[in-house]
Structure formats: C-alpha cells, structure tokens
Coordinates of N, CA and C in Angstrom, one line a residue:
X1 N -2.7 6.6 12.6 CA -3.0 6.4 11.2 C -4.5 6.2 10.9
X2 N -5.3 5.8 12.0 CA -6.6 5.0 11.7 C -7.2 6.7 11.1
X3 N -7.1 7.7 12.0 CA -7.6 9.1 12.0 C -7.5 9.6 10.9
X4 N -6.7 9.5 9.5 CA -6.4 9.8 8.3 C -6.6 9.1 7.2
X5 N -7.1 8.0 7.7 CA -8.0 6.5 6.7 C -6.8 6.7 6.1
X6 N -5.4 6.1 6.3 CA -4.3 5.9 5.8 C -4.1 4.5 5.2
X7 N -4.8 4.1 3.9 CA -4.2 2.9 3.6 C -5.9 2.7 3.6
X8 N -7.0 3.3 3.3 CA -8.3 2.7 2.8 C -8.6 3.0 1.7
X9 N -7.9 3.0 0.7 CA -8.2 2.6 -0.7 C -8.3 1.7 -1.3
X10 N -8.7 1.6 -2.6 CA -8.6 0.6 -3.8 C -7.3 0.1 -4.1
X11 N -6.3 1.2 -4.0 CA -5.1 1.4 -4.9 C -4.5 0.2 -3.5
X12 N -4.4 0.5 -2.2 CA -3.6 0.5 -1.1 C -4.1 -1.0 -0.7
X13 N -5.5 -1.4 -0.9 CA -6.1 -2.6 -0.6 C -5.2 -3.9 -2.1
X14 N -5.5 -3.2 -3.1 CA -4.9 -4.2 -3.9 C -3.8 -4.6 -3.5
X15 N -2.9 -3.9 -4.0 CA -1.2 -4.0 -3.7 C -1.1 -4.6 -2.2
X16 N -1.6 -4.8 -1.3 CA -1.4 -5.2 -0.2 C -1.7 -6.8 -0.7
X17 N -3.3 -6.9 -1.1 CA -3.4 -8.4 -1.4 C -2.5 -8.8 -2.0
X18 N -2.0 -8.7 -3.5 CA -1.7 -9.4 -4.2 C -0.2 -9.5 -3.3
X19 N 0.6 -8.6 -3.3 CA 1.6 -8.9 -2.8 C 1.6 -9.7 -1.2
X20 N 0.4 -10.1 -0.1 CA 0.3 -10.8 0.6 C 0.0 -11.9 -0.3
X21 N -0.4 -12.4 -1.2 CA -0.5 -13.8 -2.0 C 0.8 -13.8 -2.4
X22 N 2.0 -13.5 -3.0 CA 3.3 -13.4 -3.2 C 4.3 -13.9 -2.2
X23 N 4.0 -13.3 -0.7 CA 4.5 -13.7 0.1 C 4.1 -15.0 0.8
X24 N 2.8 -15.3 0.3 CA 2.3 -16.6 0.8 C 3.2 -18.2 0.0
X25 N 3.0 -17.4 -1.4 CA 3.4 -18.5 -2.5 C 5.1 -18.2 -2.5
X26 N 5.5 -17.6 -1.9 CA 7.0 -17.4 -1.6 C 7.3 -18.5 -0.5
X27 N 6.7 -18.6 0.8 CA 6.9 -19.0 2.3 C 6.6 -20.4 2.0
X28 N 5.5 -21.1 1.1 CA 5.6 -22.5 0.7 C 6.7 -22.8 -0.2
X29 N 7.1 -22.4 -1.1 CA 8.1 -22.8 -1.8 C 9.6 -22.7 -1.0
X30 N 9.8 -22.0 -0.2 CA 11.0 -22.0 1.1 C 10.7 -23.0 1.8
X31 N 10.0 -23.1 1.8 CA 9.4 -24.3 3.1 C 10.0 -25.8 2.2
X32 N 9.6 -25.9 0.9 CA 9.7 -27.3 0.0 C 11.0 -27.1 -1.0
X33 N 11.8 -26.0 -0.4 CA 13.0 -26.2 -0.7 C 13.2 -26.2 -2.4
X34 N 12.2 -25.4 -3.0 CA 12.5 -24.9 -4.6 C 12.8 -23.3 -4.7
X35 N 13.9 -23.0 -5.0 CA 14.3 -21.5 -5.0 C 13.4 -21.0 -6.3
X36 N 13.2 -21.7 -7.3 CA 12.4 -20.8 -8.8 C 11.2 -20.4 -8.2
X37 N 10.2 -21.5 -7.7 CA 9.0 -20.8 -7.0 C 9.2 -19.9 -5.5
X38 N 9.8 -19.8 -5.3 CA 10.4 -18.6 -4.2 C 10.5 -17.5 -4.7
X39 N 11.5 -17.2 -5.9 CA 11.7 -16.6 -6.7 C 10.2 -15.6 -7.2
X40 N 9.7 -16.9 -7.5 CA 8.5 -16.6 -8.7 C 7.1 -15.8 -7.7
X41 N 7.3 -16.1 -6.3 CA 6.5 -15.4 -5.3 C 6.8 -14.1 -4.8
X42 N 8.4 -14.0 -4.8 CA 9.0 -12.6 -4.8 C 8.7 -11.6 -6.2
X43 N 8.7 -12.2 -6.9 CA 8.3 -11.3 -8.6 C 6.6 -10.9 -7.9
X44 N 5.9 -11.4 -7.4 CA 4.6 -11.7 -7.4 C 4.8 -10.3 -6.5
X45 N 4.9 -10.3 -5.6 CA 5.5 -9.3 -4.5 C 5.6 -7.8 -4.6
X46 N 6.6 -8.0 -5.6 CA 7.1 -6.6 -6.4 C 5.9 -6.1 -7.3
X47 N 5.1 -7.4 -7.8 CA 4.4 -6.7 -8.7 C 2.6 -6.2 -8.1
X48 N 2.8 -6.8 -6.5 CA 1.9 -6.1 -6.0 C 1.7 -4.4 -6.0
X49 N 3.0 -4.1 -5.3 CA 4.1 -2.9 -5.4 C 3.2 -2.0 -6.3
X50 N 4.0 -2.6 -7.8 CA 4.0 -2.1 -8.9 C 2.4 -1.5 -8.7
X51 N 1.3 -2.9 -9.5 CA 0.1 -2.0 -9.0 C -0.8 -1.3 -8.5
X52 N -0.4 -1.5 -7.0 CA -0.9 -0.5 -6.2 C -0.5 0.9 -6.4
X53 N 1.0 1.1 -7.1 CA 1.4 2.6 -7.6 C 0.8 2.9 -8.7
X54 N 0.5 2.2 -9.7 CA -0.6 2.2 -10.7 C -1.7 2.8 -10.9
X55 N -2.5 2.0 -9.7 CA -3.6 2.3 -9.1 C -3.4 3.5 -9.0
X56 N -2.8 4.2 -7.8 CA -2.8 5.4 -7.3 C -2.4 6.6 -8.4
X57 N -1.6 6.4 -9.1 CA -2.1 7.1 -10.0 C -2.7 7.3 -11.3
X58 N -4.0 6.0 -11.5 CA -4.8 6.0 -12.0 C -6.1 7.0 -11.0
X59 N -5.5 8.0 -9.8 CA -6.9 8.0 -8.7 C -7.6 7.6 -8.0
X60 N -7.0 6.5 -7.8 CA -7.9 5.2 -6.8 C -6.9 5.5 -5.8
X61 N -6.0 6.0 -5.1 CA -5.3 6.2 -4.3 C -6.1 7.4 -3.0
X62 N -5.3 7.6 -2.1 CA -5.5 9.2 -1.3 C -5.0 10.0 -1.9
X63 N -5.5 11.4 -2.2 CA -4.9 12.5 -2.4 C -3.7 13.5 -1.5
X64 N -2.9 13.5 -2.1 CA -2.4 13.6 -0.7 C -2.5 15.4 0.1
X65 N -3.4 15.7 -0.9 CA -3.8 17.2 0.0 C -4.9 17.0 0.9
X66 N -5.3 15.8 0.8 CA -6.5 15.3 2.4 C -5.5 14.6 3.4
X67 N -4.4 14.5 3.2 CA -3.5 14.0 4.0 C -3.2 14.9 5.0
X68 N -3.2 15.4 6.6 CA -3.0 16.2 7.7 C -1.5 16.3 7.6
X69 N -1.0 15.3 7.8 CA 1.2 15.5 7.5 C 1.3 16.5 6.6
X70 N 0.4 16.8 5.2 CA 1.0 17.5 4.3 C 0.5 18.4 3.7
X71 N -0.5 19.2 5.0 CA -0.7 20.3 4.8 C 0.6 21.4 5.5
X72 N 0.5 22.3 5.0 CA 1.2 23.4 6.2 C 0.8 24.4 6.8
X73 N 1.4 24.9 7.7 CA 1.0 25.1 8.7 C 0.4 25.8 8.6
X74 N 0.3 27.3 7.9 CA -1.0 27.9 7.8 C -1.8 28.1 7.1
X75 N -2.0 26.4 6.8 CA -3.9 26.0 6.5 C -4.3 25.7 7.4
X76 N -3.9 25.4 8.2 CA -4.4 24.6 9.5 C -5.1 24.9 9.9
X77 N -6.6 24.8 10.6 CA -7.3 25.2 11.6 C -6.5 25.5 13.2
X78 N -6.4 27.0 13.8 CA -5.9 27.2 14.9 C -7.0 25.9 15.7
X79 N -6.4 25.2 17.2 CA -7.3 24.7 18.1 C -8.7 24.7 18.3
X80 N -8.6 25.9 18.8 CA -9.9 26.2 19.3 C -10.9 26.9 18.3
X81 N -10.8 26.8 17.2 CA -11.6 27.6 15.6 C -12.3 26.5 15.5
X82 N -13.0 25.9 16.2 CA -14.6 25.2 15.2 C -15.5 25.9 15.1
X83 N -16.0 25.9 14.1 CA -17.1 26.7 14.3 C -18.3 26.3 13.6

C-alpha cells in the first residue's frame, strides 16, 4: 500500500483522527463503566467515517484513476516499456 500513497490524504488523515479520538473517548468511558459516554464515543466514530467520505468527495481524497488496482489492463505499461 505504501507504493500507491494509499491513505495520504486530507480526507483519509481526518477521518482517521477524529474517529481515533472516538475510540479513545469510547475505551475510557468502558473502562468507568458509563454506557451514554461509550455510546457518545461510538457516535464520535461514525462521524469520523462520515467526514472523511465528505472530504473525499469534496476532492481532498485520491482519485481513484491514480489508483494501480483500478486501472485495466490495457493501460498499463507492458514491463519492460520505460522509456
């Protein structure tokens, strides 16, 4: 994945954070035994989700025709064609 900068976006960096802060403020409220703030860290979660899909299609995402998986096969560069 590193080879296709899969996941170096705006779109892909947010949604990761916020929803790692979701899961953070989820794992303390499990821990102190309140289901509403558990709850309220899983909402947080989803709404990482949400934004990062947002994002991406506001264009802060990857395109997905720079994506190698989803080209076909004859766009490809044969092997040995550098030139």
């Amino acid at each position: 994945m590193s080879g296709s900068s899969h996941g170096h976006t705006p779109a892909a960096w947010t949604g990761v954070i916020i929803a790692f802060i979701g899961f953070c403020v989820a794992g303390v409220f499990m821990v102190a035994a309140q289901p509403v703030g558990f709850w309220a860290g899983m909402v947080v979660v989803l709404l990482g989700g949400a934004v990062g899909g947002v994002m991406r299609m506001m264009g802060l995402g990857q395109p997905k025709s720079n994506h190698p998986v989803h080209q076909v096969a004859g766009e490809r560069e044969p092997a040995g064609a550098k030139g």
